[in-house]
Coordinates of C-alpha atoms in Angstrom, one line a residue:
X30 CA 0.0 0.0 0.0
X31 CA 1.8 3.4 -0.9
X32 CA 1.7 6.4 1.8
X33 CA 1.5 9.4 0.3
X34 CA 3.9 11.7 0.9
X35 CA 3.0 15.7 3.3
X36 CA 3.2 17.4 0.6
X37 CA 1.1 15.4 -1.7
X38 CA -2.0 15.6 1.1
X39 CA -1.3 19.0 1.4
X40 CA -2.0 19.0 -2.8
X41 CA -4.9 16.7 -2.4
X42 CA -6.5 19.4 0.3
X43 CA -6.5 22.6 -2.0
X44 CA -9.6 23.7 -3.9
X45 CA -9.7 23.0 -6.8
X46 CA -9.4 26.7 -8.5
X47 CA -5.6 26.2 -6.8
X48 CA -5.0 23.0 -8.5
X49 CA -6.1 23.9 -12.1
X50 CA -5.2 27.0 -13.9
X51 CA -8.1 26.5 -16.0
X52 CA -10.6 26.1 -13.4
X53 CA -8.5 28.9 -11.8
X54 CA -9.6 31.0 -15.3
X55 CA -13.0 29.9 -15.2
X56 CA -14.0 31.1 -11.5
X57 CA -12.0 34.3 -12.2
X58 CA -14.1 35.9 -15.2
X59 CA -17.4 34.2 -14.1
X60 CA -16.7 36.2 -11.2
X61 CA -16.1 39.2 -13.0
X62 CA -19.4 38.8 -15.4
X63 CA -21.6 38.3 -12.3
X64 CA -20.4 41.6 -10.5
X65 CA -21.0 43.7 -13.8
X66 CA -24.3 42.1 -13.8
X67 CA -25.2 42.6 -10.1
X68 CA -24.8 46.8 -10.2
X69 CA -27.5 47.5 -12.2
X70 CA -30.1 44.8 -9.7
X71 CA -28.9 45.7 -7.0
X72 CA -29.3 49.5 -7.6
X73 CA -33.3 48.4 -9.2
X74 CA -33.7 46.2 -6.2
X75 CA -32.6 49.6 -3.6
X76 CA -35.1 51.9 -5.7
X77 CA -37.9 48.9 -4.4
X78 CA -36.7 48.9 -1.0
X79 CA -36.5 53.2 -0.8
X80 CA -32.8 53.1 0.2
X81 CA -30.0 54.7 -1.3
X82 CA -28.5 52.8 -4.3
X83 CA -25.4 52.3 -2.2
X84 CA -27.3 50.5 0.4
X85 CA -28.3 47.6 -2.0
X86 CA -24.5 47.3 -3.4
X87 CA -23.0 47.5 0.0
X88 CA -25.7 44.1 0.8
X89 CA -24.4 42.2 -3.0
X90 CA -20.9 42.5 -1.6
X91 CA -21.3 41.8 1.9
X92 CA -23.6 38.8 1.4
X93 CA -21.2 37.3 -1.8
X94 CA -18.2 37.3 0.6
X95 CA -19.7 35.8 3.1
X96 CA -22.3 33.5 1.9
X97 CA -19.1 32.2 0.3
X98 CA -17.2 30.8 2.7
X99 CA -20.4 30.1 5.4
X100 CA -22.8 28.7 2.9
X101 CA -24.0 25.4 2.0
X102 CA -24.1 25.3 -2.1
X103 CA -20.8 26.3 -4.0
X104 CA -21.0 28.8 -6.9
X105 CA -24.1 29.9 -5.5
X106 CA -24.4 33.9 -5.5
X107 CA -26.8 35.4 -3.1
X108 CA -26.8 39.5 -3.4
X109 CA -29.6 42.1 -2.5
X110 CA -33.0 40.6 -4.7
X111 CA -36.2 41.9 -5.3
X112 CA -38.2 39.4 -2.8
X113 CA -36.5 40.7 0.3
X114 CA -36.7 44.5 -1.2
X115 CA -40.5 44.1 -1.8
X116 CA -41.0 42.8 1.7
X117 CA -39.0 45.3 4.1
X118 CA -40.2 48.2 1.5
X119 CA -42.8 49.2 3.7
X120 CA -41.1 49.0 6.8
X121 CA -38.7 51.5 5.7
X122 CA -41.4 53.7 4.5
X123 CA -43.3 53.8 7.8
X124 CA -40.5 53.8 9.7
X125 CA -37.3 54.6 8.4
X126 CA -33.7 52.8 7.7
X127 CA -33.0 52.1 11.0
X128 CA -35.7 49.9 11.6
X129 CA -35.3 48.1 8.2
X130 CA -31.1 47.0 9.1
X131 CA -32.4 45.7 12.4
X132 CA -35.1 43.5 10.8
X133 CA -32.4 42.4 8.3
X134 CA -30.8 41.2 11.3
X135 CA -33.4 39.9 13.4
X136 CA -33.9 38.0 9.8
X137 CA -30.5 36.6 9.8
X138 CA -31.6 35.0 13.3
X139 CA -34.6 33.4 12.3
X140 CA -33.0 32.1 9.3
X141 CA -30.5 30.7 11.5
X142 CA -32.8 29.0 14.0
X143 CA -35.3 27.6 11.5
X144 CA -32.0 26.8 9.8
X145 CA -30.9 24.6 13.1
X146 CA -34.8 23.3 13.4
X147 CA -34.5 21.4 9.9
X148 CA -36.7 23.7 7.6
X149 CA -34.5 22.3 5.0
X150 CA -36.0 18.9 5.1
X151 CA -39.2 20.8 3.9
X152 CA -37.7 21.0 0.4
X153 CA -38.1 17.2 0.5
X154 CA -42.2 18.2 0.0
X155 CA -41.5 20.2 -3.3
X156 CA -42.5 17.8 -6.3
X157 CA -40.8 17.8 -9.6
X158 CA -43.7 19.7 -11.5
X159 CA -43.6 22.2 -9.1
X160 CA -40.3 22.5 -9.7
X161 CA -39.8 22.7 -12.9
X162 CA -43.0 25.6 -12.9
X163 CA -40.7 27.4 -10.5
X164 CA -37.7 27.3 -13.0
X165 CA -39.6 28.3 -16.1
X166 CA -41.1 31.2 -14.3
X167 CA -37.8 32.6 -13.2
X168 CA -37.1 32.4 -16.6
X169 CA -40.2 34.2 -17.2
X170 CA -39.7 36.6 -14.8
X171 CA -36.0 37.2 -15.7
X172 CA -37.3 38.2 -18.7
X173 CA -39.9 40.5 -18.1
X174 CA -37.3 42.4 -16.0
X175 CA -36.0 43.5 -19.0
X176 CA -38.8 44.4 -21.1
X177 CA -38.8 48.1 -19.1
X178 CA -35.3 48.5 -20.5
X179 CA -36.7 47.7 -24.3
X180 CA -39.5 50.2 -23.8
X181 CA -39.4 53.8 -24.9
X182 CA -35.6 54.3 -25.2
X183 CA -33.2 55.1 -28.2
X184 CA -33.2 52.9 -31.5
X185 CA -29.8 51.5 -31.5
X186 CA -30.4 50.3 -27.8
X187 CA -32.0 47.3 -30.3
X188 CA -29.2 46.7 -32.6
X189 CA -26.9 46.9 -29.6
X190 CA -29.2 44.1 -28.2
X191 CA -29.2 41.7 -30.7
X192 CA -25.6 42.0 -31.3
X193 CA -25.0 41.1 -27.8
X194 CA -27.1 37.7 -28.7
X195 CA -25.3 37.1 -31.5
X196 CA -21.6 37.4 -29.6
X197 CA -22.8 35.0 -26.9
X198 CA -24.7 32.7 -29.6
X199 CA -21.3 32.4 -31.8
X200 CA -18.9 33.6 -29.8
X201 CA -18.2 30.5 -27.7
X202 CA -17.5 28.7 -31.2
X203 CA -14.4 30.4 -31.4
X204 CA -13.1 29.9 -27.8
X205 CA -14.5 29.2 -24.6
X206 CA -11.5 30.3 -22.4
X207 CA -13.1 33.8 -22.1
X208 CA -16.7 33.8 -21.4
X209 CA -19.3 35.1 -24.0
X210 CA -21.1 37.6 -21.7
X211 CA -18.2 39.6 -20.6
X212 CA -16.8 39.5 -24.2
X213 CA -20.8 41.0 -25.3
X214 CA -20.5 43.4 -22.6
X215 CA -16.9 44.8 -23.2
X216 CA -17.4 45.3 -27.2
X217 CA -21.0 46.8 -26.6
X218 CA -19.3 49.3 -24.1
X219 CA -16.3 50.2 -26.2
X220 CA -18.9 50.6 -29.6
X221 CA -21.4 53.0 -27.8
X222 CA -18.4 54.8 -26.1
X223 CA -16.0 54.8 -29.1
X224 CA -18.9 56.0 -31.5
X225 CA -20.3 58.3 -29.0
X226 CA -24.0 56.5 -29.0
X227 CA -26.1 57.8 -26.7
X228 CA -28.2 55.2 -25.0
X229 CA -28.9 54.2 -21.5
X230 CA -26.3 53.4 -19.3
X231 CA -25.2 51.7 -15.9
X232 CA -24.4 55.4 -14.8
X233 CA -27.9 56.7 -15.5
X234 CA -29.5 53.6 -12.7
X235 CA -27.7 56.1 -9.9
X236 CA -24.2 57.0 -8.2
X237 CA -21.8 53.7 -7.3
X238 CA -20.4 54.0 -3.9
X239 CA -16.8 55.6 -3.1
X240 CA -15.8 53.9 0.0
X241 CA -16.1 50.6 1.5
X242 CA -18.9 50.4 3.9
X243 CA -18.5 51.0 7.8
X244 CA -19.7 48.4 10.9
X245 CA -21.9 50.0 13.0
X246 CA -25.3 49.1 14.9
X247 CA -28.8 50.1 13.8
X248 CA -29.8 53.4 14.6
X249 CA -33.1 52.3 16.9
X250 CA -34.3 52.6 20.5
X251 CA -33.7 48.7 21.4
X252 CA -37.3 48.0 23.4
X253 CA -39.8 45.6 23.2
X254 CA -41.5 47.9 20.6
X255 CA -39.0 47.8 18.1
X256 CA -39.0 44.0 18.2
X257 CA -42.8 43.9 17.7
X258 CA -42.3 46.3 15.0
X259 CA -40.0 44.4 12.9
X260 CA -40.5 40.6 13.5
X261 CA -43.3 41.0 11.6
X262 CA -41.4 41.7 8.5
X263 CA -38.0 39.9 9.2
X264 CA -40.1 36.2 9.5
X265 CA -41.2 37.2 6.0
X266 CA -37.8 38.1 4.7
X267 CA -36.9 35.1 6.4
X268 CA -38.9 32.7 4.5
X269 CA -38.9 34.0 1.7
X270 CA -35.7 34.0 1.7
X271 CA -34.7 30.7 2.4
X272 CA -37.7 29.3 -0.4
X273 CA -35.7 31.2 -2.6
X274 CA -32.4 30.4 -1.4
X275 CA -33.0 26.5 -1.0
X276 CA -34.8 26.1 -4.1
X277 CA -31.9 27.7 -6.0
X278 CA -29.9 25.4 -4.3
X279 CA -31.7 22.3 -5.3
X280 CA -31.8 24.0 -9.2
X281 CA -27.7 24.2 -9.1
X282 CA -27.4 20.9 -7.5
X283 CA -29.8 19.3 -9.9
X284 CA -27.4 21.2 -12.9
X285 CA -24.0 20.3 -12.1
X286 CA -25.1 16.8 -10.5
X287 CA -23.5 17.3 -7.0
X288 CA -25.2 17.7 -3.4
X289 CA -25.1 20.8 -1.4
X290 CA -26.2 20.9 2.3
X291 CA -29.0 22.8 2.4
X292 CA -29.2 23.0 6.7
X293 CA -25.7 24.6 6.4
X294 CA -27.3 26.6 3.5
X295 CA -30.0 28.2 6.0
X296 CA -27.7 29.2 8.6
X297 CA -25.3 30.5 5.9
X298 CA -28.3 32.8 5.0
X299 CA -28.8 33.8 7.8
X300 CA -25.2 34.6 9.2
X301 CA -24.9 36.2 5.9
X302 CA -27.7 38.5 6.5
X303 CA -26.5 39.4 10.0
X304 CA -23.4 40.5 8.5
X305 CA -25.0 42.7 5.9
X306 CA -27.1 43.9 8.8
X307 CA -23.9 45.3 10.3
X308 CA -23.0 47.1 7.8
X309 CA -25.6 48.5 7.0
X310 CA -26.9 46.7 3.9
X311 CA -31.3 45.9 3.3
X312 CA -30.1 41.8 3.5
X313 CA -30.9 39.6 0.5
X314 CA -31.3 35.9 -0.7
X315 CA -30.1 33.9 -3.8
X316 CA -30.0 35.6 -6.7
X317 CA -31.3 32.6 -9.1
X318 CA -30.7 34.9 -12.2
X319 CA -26.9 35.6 -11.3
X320 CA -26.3 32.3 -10.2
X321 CA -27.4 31.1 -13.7
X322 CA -24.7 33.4 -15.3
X323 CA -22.1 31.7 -12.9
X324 CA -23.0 28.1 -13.0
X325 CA -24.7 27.6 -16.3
X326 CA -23.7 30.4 -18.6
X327 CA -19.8 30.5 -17.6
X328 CA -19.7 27.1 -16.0
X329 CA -17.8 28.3 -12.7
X330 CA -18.3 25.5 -9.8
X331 CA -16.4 26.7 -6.7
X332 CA -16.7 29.2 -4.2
X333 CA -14.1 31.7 -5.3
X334 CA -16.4 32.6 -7.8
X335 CA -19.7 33.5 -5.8
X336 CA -16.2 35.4 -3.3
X337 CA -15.0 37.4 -6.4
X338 CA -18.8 38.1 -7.4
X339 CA -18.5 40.3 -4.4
X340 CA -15.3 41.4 -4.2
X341 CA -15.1 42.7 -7.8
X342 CA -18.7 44.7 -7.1
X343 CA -17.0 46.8 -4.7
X344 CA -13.7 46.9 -6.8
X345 CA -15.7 47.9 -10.1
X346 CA -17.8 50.9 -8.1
X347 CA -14.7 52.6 -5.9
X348 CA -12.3 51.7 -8.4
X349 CA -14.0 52.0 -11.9
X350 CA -16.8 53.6 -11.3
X351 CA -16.3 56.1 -14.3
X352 CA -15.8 52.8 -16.5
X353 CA -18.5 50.8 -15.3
X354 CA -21.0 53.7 -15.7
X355 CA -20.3 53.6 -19.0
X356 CA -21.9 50.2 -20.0
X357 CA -24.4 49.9 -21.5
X358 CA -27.8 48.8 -20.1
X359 CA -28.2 47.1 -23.4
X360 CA -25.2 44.9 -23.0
X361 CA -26.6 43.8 -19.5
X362 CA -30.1 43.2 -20.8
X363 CA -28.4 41.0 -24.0
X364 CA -26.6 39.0 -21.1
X365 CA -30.3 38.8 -19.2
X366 CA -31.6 37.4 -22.1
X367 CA -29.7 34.7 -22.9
X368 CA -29.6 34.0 -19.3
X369 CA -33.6 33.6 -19.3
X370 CA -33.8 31.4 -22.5
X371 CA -30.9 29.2 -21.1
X372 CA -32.9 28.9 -17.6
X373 CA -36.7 27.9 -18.9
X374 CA -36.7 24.2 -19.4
X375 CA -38.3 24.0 -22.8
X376 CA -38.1 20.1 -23.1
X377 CA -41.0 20.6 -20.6
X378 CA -43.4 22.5 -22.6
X379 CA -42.3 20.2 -25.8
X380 CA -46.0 18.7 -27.5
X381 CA -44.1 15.3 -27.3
X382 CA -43.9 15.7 -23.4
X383 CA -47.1 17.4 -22.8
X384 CA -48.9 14.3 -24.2
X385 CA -47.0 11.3 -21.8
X386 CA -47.0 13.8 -19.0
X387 CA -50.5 13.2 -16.7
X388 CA -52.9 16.6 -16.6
X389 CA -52.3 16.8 -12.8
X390 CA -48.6 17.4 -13.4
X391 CA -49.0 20.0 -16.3
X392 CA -51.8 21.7 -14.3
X393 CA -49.4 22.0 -11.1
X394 CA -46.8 23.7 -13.5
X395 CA -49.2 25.6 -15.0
X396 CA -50.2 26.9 -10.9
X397 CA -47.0 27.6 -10.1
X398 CA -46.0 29.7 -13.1
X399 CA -48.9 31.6 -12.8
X400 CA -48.9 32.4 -9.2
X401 CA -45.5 33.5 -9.6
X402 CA -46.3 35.6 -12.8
X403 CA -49.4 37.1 -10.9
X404 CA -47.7 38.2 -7.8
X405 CA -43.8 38.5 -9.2
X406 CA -43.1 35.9 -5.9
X407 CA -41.0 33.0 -6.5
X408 CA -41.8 31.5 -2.8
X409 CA -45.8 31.9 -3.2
X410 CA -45.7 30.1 -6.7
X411 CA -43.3 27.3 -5.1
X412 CA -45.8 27.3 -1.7
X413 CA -49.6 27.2 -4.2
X414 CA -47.9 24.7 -6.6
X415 CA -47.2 22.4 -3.6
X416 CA -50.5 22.5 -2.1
X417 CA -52.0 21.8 -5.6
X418 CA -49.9 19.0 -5.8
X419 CA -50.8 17.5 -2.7
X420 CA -54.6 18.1 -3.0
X421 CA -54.2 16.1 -6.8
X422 CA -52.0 13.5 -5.2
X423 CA -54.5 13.3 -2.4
X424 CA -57.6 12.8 -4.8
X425 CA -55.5 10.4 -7.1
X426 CA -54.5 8.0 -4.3
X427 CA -58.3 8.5 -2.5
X428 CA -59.7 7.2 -5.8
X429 CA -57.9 3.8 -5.2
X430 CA -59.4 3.0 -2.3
X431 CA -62.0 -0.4 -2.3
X432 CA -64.5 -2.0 -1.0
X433 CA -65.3 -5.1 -2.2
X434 CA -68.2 -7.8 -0.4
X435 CA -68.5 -11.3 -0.2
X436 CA -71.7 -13.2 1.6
X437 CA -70.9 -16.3 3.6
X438 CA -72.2 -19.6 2.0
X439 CA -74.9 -20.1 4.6
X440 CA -75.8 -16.4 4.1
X441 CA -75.1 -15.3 7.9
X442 CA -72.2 -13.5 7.6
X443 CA -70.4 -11.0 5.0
X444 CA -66.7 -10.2 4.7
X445 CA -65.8 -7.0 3.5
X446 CA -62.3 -6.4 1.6
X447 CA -60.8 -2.9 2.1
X448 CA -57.6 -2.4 -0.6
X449 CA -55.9 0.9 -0.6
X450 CA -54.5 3.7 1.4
X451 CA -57.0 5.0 4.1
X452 CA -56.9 8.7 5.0
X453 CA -58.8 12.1 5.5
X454 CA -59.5 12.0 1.3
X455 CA -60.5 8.2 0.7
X456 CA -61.6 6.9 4.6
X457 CA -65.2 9.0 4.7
X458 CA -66.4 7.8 1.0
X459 CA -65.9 4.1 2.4
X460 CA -68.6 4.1 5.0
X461 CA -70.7 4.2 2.2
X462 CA -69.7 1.2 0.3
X463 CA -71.0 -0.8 3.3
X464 CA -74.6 -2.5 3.4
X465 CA -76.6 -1.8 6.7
X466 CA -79.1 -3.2 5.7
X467 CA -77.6 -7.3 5.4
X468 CA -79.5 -9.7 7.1
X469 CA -76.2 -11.4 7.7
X470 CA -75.4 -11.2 11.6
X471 CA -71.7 -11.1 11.6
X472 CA -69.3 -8.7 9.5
X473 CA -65.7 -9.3 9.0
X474 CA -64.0 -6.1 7.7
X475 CA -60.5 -7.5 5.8
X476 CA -58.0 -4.4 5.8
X477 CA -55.2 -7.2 5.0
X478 CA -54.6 -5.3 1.5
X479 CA -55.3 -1.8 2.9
X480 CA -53.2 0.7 5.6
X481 CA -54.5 3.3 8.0
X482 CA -53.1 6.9 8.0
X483 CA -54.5 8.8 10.2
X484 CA -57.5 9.5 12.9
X485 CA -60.2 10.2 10.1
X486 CA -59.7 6.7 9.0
X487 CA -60.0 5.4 12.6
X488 CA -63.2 7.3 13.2
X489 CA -64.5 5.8 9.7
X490 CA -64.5 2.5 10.8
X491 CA -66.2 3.5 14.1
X492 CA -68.6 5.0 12.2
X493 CA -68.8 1.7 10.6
X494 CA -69.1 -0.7 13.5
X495 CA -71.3 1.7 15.6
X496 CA -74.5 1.5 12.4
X497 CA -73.8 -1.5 12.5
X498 CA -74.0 -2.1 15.9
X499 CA -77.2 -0.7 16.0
X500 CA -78.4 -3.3 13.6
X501 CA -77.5 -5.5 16.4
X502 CA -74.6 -7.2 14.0
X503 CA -71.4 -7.8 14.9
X504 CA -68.5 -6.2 13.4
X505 CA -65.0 -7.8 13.0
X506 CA -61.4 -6.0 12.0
X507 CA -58.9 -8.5 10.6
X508 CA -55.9 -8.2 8.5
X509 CA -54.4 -4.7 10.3
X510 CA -50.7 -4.4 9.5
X511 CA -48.6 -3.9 12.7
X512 CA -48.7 0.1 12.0
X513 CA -52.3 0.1 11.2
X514 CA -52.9 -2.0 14.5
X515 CA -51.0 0.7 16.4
X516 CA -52.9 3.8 15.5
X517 CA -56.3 2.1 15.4
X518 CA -55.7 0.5 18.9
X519 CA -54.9 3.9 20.2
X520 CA -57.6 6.0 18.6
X521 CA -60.6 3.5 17.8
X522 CA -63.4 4.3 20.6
X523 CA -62.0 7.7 21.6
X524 CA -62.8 10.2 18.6
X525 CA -66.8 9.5 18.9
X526 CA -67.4 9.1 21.7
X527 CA -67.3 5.4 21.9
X528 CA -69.7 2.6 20.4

């Protein structure tokens, strides 16, 4: 057996960024593409929230950086997004900054404690069709973000478009060792600034920061009625959140075929959040659209990408902020784009799969896009589709339920074979498969092909036993799997009141 040697564990130890040169590469400018797409959202998502376009760049860096060395799914970016600035919007209106960084800390807790309570084992209840609903609407959505910018501006913002498709349609023919969206973004920038074309620009979304942001606590009375004043509105950051954070999660595990914790993933949220709290940041999520760009557009996989994501945000705005308010917003919205028609899953909505797939799945897709589409909120699309699902699955597995009746030969008793899964949905339309009315005497109920769930199947056959009782018959359970025996033994007399 060969040992290997200190300094070949020591190799076997490093990331892999350290080990490759070209995975080194890859991370680097994925990195680099992300933070030139991340100042224009984060200084939309700050106009949402009321706050001072700084405020929403200062949360993209400090959540990046932290989220990755704390969080649960590499290449993952999380930044300030629109869910958390819709939700603590009118917090800050009502009662001013203050009050919004301490519930973007007082988020970070919750997230951290439902984090350490297992709300990731939640994501187990999130079907596929529900799922794939959730990434076609962020497609969706990711595109509709960008109509605004398409509307009622200059004419050669459209050229300057479509040329930005067509250099990250062809480009990566050539070469993929640079990757297509910063090469769309750098020749849009030096066309419109070399030829002196006047369209929108990063510049015109507001001023980039100058400075680094400074630690400091929230500027609020700390009482009892500050708490009650924000908890409200940190829970729902919270959750909302963490749907959008662990779904992402479960979309970039699903892509690049590796698992993620999604436990440590919470409480990375959630220390994340506590950090950008502290400094002054309005908190923030996943950003599913930015992590698209990293993972599936320029194929990074590690965490020094979703680090440099950050890092160069901050570098590009104290550094280069004459130079990066020169892009074009037409060179982001190309990138945008491409980004949404890479995201939606179009095998799904293929005729071919629409016929094999069954109408309960297509209509739980159809739910969740909708719901999202509606109400521009991943989580409630994600939280709807899942209660659809469960209310079709419910009815489908109800319908399989049985009853099936079989007289005795000398006609003085009847057995009774129940097949199926009994609960809440299928136990109640059983009691009416039974005959009351049977002169036999004796009734064997046969639940050897059947399972009980729950207490409404329990009180069912009560139901069952106590009309027939009445009848003066006898009434028989056989065939209870050792489950089933449990629960009915420990229920069975005690929900109506006895026979």
């Amino acid at each position: 057996m060969s040992v290997l040697s200190p300094a070949a564990r020591l190799r076997g130890l490093r990331p892999d960024w350290l080990r490759d040169p070209k995975v080194w590469r890859t991370e680097v400018l994925a990195g680099l593409v992300v933070a030139l797409a991340l100042i224009p959202e984060a200084i939309s998502f700050s106009i949402i929230a009321g706050v001072d376009p700084a405020i929403g760049l200062f949360a993209s860096f400090t959540m990046a950086v932290t989220i990755s060395v704390v969080g649960g799914r590499r290449a993952m970016i999380s930044a300030a997004t629109g869910a958390v600035a819709l939700v603590i919007a009118p917090l800050n209106r009502e009662h001013g900054f203050g009050y919004l960084v301490a519930a973007v800390i007082l988020a970070g807790v919750f997230q951290i404690v439902l984090g350490a309570l297992g709300v990731a084992k939640l994501m187990r209840f999130v079907p596929r069709s529900v799922m794939v609903g959730f990434v076609n609407s962020l497609a969706i959505l990711i595109f509709m973000a960008q109509v605004p910018e398409m509307h009622d501006v200059p004419w050669p913002v459209y050229p300057l478009i479509i040329g930005g498709l067509m250099l990250m349609v062809f480009f990566p023919k050539i070469t993929r060792v640079v990757p297509a969206p910063l090469v769309s973004i750098v020749v849009l920038t030096v066309i419109t600034v070399a030829a002196g074309i006047a369209v929108p620009t990063v510049g015109d979304k507001g001023d980039l920061p100058s400075s680094l942001p400074v630690p400091g606590l929230p500027d609020v009375p700390f009482t009892t009625d500050t708490l009650t004043t924000i908890a409200p509105y940190a829970l729902a950051m919270a959750l909302v959140g963490l749907m959008e954070s662990l779904m992402t999660a479960k979309l970039v595990d699903d892509i690049t075929d590796t698992h993620s914790s999604k436990t440590r993933e919470s409480v990375g949220q959630g220390i994340a959040n506590i950090v950008t709290g502290f400094f002054g940041g309005m908190g923030g999520c996943a950003m599913i659209g930015q992590t698209m760009i990293n993972v599936k557009v320029s194929g990074a996989r590690t965490r020094l990408s979703t680090f440099l994501a950050g890092s160069f945000l901050m570098v590009l705005c104290i550094v280069f902020g004459p130079v990066v308010s020169d892009i074009p917003m037409a060179a982001l919205v190309a990138v945008m784009v491409m980004v949404s028609f890479a995201t939606f899953d179009w095998h799904s909505v293929a005729p071919g799969t629409l016929r094999r797939m069954p109408a309960g799945e297509i209509a739980v897709m159809a739910v969740t896009v909708a719901c999202v589409v509606a109400t521009d909120n991943l989580a409630v699309g994600v939280v709807v589709g899942s209660v659809t699902a469960m209310v079709i699955f419910a009815r489908r597995v109800a319908h399989l339920a049985d009853v099936t009746a079989v007289t005795g030969p000398d006609g003085d008793s009847v057995v009774y074979t129940v097949t199926g899964e009994l609960f809440f949905a299928s136990s109640n339309d059983i009691v009416g498969r039974f005959d009351y009315a049977t002169e036999a005497d004796r009734i064997v109920i046969d639940l050897t092909a059947a399972h009980i769930w729950d207490a409404s199947s329990v009180a069912a056959l009560d139901a069952i036993e106590t009309k027939y009782a009445q009848r003066g018959k006898t009434v028989e359970i056989i065939g209870l799997n050792e489950p089933s025996a449990r629960i009915h033994a420990r229920l069975s007399g005690e929900l109506t009141g006895g026979h």
